[in-house]
Coordinates of C-alpha atoms and ligand atoms in Angstrom, one line a residue:
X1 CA 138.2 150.7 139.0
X2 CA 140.2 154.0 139.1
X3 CA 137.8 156.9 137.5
X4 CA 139.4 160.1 135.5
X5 CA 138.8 162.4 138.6
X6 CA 137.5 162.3 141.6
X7 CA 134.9 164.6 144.1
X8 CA 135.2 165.3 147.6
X9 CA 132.7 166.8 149.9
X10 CA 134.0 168.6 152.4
X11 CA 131.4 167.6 155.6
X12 CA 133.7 170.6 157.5
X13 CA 133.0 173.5 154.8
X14 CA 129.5 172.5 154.1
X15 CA 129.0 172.8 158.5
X16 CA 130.9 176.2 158.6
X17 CA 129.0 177.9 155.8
X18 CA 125.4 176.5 157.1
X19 CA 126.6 178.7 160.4
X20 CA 127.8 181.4 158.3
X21 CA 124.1 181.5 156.6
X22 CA 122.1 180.6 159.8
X23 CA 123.7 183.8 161.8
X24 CA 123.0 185.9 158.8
X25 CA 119.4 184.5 158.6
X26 CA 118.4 184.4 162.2
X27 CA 117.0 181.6 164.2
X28 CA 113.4 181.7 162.5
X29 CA 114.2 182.3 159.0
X30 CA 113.9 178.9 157.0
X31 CA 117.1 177.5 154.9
X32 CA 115.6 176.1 152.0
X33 CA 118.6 173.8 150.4
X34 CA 118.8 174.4 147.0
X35 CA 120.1 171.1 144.9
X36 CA 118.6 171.3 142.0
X37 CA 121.3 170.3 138.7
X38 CA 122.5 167.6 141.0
X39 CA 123.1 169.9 143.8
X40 CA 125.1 172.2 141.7
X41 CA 127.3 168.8 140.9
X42 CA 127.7 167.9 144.0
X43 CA 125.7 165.0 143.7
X44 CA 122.3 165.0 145.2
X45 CA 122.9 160.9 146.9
X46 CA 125.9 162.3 148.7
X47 CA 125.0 165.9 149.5
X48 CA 121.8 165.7 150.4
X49 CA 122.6 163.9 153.8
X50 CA 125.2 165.4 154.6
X51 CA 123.2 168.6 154.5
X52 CA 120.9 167.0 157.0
X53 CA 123.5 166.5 159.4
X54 CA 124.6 170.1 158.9
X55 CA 121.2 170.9 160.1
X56 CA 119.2 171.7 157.3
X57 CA 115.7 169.6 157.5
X58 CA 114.1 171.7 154.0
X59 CA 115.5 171.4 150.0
X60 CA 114.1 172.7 146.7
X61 CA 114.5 170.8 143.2
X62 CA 113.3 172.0 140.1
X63 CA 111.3 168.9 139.3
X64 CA 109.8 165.8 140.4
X65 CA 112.8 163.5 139.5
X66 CA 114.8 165.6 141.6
X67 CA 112.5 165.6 144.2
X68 CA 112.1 162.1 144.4
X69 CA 115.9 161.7 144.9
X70 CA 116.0 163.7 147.2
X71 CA 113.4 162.0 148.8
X72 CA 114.9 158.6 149.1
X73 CA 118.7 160.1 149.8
X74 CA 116.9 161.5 153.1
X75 CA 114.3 158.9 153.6
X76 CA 111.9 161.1 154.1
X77 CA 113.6 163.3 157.1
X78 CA 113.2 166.4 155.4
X79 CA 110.7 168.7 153.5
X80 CA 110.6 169.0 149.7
X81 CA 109.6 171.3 147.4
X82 CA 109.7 171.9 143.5
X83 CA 110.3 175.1 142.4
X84 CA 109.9 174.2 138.9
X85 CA 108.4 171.3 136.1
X86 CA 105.7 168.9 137.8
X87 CA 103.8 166.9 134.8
X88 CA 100.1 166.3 135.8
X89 CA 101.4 162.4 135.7
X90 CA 103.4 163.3 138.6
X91 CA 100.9 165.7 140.9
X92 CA 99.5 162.7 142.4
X93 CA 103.2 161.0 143.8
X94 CA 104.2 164.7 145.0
X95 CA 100.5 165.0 146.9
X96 CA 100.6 161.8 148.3
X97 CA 104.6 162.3 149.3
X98 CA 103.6 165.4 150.7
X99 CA 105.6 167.1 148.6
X100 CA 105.3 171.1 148.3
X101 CA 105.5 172.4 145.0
X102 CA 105.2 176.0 143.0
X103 CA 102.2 176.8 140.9
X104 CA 102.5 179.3 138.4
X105 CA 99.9 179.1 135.9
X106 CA 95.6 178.2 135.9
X107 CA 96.3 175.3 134.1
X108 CA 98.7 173.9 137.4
X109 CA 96.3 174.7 140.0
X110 CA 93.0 173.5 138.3
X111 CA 95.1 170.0 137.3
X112 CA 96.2 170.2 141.2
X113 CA 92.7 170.6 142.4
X114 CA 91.6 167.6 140.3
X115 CA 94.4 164.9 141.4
X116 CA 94.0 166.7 144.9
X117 CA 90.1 166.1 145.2
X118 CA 90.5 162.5 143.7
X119 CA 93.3 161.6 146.0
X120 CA 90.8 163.1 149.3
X121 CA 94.0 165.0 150.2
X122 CA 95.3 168.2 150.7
X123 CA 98.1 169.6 147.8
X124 CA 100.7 171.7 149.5
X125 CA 101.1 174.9 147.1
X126 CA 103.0 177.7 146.7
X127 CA 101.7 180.6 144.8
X128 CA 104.0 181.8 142.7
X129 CA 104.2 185.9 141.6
X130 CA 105.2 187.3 138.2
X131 CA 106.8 190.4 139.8
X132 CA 109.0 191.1 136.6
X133 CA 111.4 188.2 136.3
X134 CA 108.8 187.0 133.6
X135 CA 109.1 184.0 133.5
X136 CA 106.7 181.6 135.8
X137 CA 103.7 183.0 138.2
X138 CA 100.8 185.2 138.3
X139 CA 100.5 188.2 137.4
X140 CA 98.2 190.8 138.9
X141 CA 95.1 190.5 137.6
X142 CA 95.1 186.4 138.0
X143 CA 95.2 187.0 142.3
X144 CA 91.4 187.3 142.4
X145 CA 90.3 184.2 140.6
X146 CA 93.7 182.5 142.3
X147 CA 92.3 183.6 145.6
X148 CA 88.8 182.5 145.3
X149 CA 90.0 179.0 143.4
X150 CA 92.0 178.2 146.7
X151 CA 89.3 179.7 149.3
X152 CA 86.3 177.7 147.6
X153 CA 88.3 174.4 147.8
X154 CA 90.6 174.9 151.3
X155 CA 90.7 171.2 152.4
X156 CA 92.3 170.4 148.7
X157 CA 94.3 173.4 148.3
X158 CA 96.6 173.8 151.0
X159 CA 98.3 177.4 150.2
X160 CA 101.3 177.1 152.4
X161 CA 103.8 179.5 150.4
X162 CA 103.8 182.5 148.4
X163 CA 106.7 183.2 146.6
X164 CA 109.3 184.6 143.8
X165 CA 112.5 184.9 142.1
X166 CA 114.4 187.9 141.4
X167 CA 115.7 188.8 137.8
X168 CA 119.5 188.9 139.2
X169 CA 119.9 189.5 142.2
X170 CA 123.7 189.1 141.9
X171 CA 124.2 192.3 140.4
X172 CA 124.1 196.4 140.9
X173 CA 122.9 196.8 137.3
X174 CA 119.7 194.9 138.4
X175 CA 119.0 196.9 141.3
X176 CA 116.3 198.9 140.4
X177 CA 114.6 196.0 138.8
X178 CA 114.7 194.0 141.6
X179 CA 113.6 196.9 144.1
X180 CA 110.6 196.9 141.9
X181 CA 109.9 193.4 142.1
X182 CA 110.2 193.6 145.8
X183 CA 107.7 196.3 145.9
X184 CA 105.2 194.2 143.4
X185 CA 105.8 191.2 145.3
X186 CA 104.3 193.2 148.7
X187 CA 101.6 194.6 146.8
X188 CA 100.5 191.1 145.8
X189 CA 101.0 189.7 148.5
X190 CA 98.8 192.5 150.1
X191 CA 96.0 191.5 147.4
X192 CA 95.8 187.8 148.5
X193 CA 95.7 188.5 151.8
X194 CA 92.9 191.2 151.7
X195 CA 91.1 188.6 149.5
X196 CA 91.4 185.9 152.6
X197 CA 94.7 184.3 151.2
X198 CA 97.7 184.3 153.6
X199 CA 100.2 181.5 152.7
X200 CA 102.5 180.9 155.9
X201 CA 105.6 181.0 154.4
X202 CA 106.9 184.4 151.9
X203 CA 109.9 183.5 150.3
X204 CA 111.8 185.2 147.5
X205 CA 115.5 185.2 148.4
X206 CA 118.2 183.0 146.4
X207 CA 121.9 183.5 147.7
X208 CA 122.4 187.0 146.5
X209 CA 119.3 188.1 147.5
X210 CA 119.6 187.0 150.7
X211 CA 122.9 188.6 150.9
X212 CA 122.4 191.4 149.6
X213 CA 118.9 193.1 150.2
X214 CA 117.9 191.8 153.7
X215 CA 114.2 192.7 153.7
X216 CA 114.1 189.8 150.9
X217 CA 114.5 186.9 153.7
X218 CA 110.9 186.8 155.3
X219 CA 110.2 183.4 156.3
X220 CA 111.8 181.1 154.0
X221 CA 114.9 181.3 151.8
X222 CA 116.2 179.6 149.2
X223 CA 119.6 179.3 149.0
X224 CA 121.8 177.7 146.4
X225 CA 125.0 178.6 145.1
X226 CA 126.2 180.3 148.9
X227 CA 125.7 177.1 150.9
X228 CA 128.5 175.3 148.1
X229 CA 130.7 178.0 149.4
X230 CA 130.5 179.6 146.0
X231 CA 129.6 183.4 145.9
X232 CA 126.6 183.9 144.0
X233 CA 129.0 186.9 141.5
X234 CA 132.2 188.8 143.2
X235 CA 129.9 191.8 143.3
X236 CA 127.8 190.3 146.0
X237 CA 131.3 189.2 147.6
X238 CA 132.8 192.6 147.1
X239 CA 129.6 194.1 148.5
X240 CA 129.0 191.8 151.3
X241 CA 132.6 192.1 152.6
X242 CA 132.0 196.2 152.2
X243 CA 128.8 196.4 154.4
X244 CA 130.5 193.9 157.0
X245 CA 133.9 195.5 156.9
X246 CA 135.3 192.3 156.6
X247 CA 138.6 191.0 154.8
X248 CA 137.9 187.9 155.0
X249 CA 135.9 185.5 152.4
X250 CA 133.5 183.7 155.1
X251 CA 132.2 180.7 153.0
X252 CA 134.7 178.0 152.2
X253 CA 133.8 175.8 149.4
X254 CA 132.6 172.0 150.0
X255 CA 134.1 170.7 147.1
X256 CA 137.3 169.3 145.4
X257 CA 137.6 168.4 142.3
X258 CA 140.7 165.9 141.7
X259 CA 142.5 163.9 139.3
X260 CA 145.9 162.2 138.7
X261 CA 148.8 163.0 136.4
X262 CA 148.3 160.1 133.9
X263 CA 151.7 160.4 132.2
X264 CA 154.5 163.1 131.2
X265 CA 156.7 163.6 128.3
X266 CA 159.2 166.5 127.0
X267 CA 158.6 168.3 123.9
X268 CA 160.8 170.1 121.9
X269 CA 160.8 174.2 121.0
X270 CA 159.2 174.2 117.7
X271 CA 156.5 172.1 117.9
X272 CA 152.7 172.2 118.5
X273 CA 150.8 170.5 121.2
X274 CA 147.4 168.9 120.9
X275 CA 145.0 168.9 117.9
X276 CA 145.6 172.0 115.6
X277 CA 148.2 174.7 116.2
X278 CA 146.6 176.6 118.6
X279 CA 150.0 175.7 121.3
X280 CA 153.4 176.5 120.0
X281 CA 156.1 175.4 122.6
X282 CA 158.6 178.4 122.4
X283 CA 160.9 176.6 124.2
X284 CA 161.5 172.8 125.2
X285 CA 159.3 172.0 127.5
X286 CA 157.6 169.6 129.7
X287 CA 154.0 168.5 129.7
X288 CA 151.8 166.6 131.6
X289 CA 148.9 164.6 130.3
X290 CA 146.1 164.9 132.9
X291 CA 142.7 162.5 132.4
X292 CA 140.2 165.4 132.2
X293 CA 138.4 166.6 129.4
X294 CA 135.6 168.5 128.3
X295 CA 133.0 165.2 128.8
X296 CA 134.2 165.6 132.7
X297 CA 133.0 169.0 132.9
X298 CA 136.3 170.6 132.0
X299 CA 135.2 173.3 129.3
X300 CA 136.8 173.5 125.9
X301 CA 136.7 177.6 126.2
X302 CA 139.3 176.6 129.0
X303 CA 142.2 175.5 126.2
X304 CA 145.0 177.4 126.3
X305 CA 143.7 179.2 129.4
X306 CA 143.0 176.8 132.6
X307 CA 144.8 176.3 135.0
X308 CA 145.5 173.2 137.6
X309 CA 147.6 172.5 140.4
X310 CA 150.4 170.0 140.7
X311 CA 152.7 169.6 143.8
X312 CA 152.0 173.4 144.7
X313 CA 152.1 174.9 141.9
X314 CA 150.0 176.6 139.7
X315 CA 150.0 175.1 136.0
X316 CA 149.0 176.5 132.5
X317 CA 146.5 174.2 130.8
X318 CA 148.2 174.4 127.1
X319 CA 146.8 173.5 123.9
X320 CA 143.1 172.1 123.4
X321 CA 140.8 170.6 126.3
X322 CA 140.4 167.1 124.7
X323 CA 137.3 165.1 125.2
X324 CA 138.7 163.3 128.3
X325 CA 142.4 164.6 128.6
X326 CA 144.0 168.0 128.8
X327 CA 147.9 168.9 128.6
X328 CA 149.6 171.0 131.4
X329 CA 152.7 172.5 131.1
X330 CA 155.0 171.2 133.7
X331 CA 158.2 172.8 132.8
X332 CA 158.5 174.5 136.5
X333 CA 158.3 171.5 137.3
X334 CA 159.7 168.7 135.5
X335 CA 160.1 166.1 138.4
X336 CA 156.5 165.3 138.2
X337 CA 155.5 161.6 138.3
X338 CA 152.7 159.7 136.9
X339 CA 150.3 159.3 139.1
X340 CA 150.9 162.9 141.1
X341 CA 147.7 164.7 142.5
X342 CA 146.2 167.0 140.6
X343 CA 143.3 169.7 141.7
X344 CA 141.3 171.0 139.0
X345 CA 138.8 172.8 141.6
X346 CA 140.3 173.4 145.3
X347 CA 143.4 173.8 147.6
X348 CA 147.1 172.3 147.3
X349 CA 149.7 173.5 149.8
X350 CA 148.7 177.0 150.3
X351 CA 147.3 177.8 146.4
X352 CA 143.4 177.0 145.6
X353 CA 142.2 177.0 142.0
X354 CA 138.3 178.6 142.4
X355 CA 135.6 177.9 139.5
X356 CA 135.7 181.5 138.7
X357 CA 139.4 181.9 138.1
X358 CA 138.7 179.2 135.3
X359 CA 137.3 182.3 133.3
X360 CA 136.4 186.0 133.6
X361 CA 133.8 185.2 130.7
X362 CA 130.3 184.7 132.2
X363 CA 129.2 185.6 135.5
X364 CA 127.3 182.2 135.5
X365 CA 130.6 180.0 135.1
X366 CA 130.0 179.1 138.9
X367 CA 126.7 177.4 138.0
X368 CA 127.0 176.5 134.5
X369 CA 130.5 175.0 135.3
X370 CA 129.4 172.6 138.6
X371 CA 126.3 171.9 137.5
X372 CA 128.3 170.5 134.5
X373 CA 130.3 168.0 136.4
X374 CA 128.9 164.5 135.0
X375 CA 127.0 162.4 137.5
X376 CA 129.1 159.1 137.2
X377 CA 132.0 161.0 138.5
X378 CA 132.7 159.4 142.0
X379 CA 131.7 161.5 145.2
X380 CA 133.1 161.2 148.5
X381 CA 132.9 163.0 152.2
X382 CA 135.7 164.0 154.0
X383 CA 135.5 165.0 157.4
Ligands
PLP1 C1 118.1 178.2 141.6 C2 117.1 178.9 142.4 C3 117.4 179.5 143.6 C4 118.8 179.5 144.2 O1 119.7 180.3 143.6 P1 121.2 180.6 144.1 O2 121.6 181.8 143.4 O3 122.0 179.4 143.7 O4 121.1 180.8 145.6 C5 116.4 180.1 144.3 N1 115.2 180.2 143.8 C6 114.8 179.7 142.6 C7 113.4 179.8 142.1 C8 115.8 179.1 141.8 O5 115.5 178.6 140.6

């Protein structure tokens, strides 16, 4: 049956920005795959292996549902770890999965240690550092007891990772914050390993990070929003392009967001459109009805100011985003038929809509607004 919209994954984007990232990275420098929210709405069933053919053999979830998606989408072919929630319930299925996962608090590693001794098995940790995000990890005067809980009990506590997460990376106003935390972060790092700890893997980078302050690679990173072919703000594009003296946006994003026109009608100068009065046509007009709404993922603050395309043009979304339909005004084009493509996210002809021309008001709409595409939308891979 014919959903409301449709998404494609673009198996060609998704190769070219993996190269884009690996030559940035280096050859030694782990891509952690970041699909937590359903891989930023991708959908974790379809992304998920076609990451793995892109090259990528490591992805991080926030929690053990995720994880164990991820799990079966790759049967097993690649290395998972949780960045975030893990219920003691669970700490056993991520042990025995060999699952990695973050631990940020005493009450984490001592529930670890317990299902870890029970199960005869070694947990694969990373220690997570409170380096002024404040939100999860240790803070400095926890390393001592963290160090000696993992160096009394090695064969249950496998410490492969050491790690944390910048407070916004994405942006200049943060900069001295996040210098800080990268100085914190050696410092602590410092302290474990003078007290015997030194995890294999150091990773703190997301996408902007890893972008934009290079000494924030190390060994592993974790990148989300880039590898989507999103920019993680247009300051880290801006910048990146700068310090590259490029012109040229290198990442090209994987997905495209589709519907059909569902019908069209005229209306007359004078009259409202949609619920309310917030569209007044000055002028006859013509409108398309679109199947789209707010319960697809397209956001009510877009009313009156969204914009799709329709055979190659670039249309105003009039009126009120509806729960599943929106109105677009197809007066430029009035020879539009039921049924015509329309791209809500993506290219037509030579004109590409991009999540962050939906709105100028939150530097976040790139995440908030994929990870907000519903999960019972269809996905599909194109070549
Ligand atoms: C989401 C997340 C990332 C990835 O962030 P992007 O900006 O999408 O690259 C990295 N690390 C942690 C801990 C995260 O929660």
């Amino acid at each position: 049956m014919k959903s409301n919209s449709t998404l494609e994954l673009s198996a060609a984007a998704l190769r070219s920005n993996i190269s884009f990232l690996r030559t940035m990275l280096g050859e030694e420098c782990i891509l952690s795959s970041v699909v937590k929210g359903n891989a930023y709405g991708h959908g974790i069933e379809v992304y998920t292996p076609l990451a793995l053919k892109s090259g990528i053999k490591h992805f991080s979830v926030f929690n053990a549902v995720e994880a164990e998606r991820v799990l079966r989408a790759t049967e097993g072919q690649a290395e998972i770890m949780i960045m975030g929630l893990i219920d003691n319930a669970d700490l056993e299925w991520a042990i025995v999965n060999n699952i990695s996962f973050f631990v940020f608090d005493f009450e984490r590693l001592q529930a670890t240690l317990a299902t870890a001794k029970r199960l005869k098995r070694a947990a694969r940790i990373h220690i997570e550092l409170e380096t002024g995000f404040n939100r999860t990890g240790f803070g400095r005067n926890d390393l001592q007891a963290v160090a000696d809980l993992i160096l009394q009990n090695g064969e249950h506590l496998n410490a492969e990772g050491v790690c944390t997460h910048y407070a916004g990376a994405e942006s200049v106003s943060n900069y001295l914050r996040v210098r800080n935390q990268i100085r914190t972060y050696g410092e602590y790092v410092q302290i474990l390993a003078d007290a015997g700890v030194k995890p294999r893997l150091r990773h703190t980078a997301c996408s902007a990070a890893a972008i934009t302050y290079p000494e924030t690679r190390m060994d592993l990173v974790r990148i989300g929003i880039a590898q989507y072919g999103f920019w993680p703000s247009r300051e880290t594009l801006i910048g990146y392009l700068t310090s590259n003296k490029n012109t040229e946006d290198p990442l090209r994003r994987v997905i495209t967001w589709k519907s059909n026109v569902m019908t069209t009608k005229t209306v007359r100068a004078g009259e409202f459109v949609g619920y309310g009065t917030t569209f007044l046509a000055e002028r006859d007009m013509s409108i398309a009805i679109i199947p789209v709404g707010y319960s697809e993922g397209f956001s009510r603050s877009l009313s009156n100011q969204g914009r799709v395309l329709i055979k190659g043009h670039r249309i105003g979304v009039i009126g009120k985003v509806n729960m599943n339909m929106l109105v677009a005004d197809i007066s430029s084009i009035p020879d539009t038929q039921p049924g015509d493509e329309v791209i809500l996210i993506g290219n037509q002809q030579d004109l590409s809509i991009s999540v962050s021309s939906f709105s100028e008001l939150s530097e976040q709409l790139n995440y908030e607004l994929l990870t907000r595409l519903p999960q019972d939308i269809p996905r599909t891979v194109i070549g």
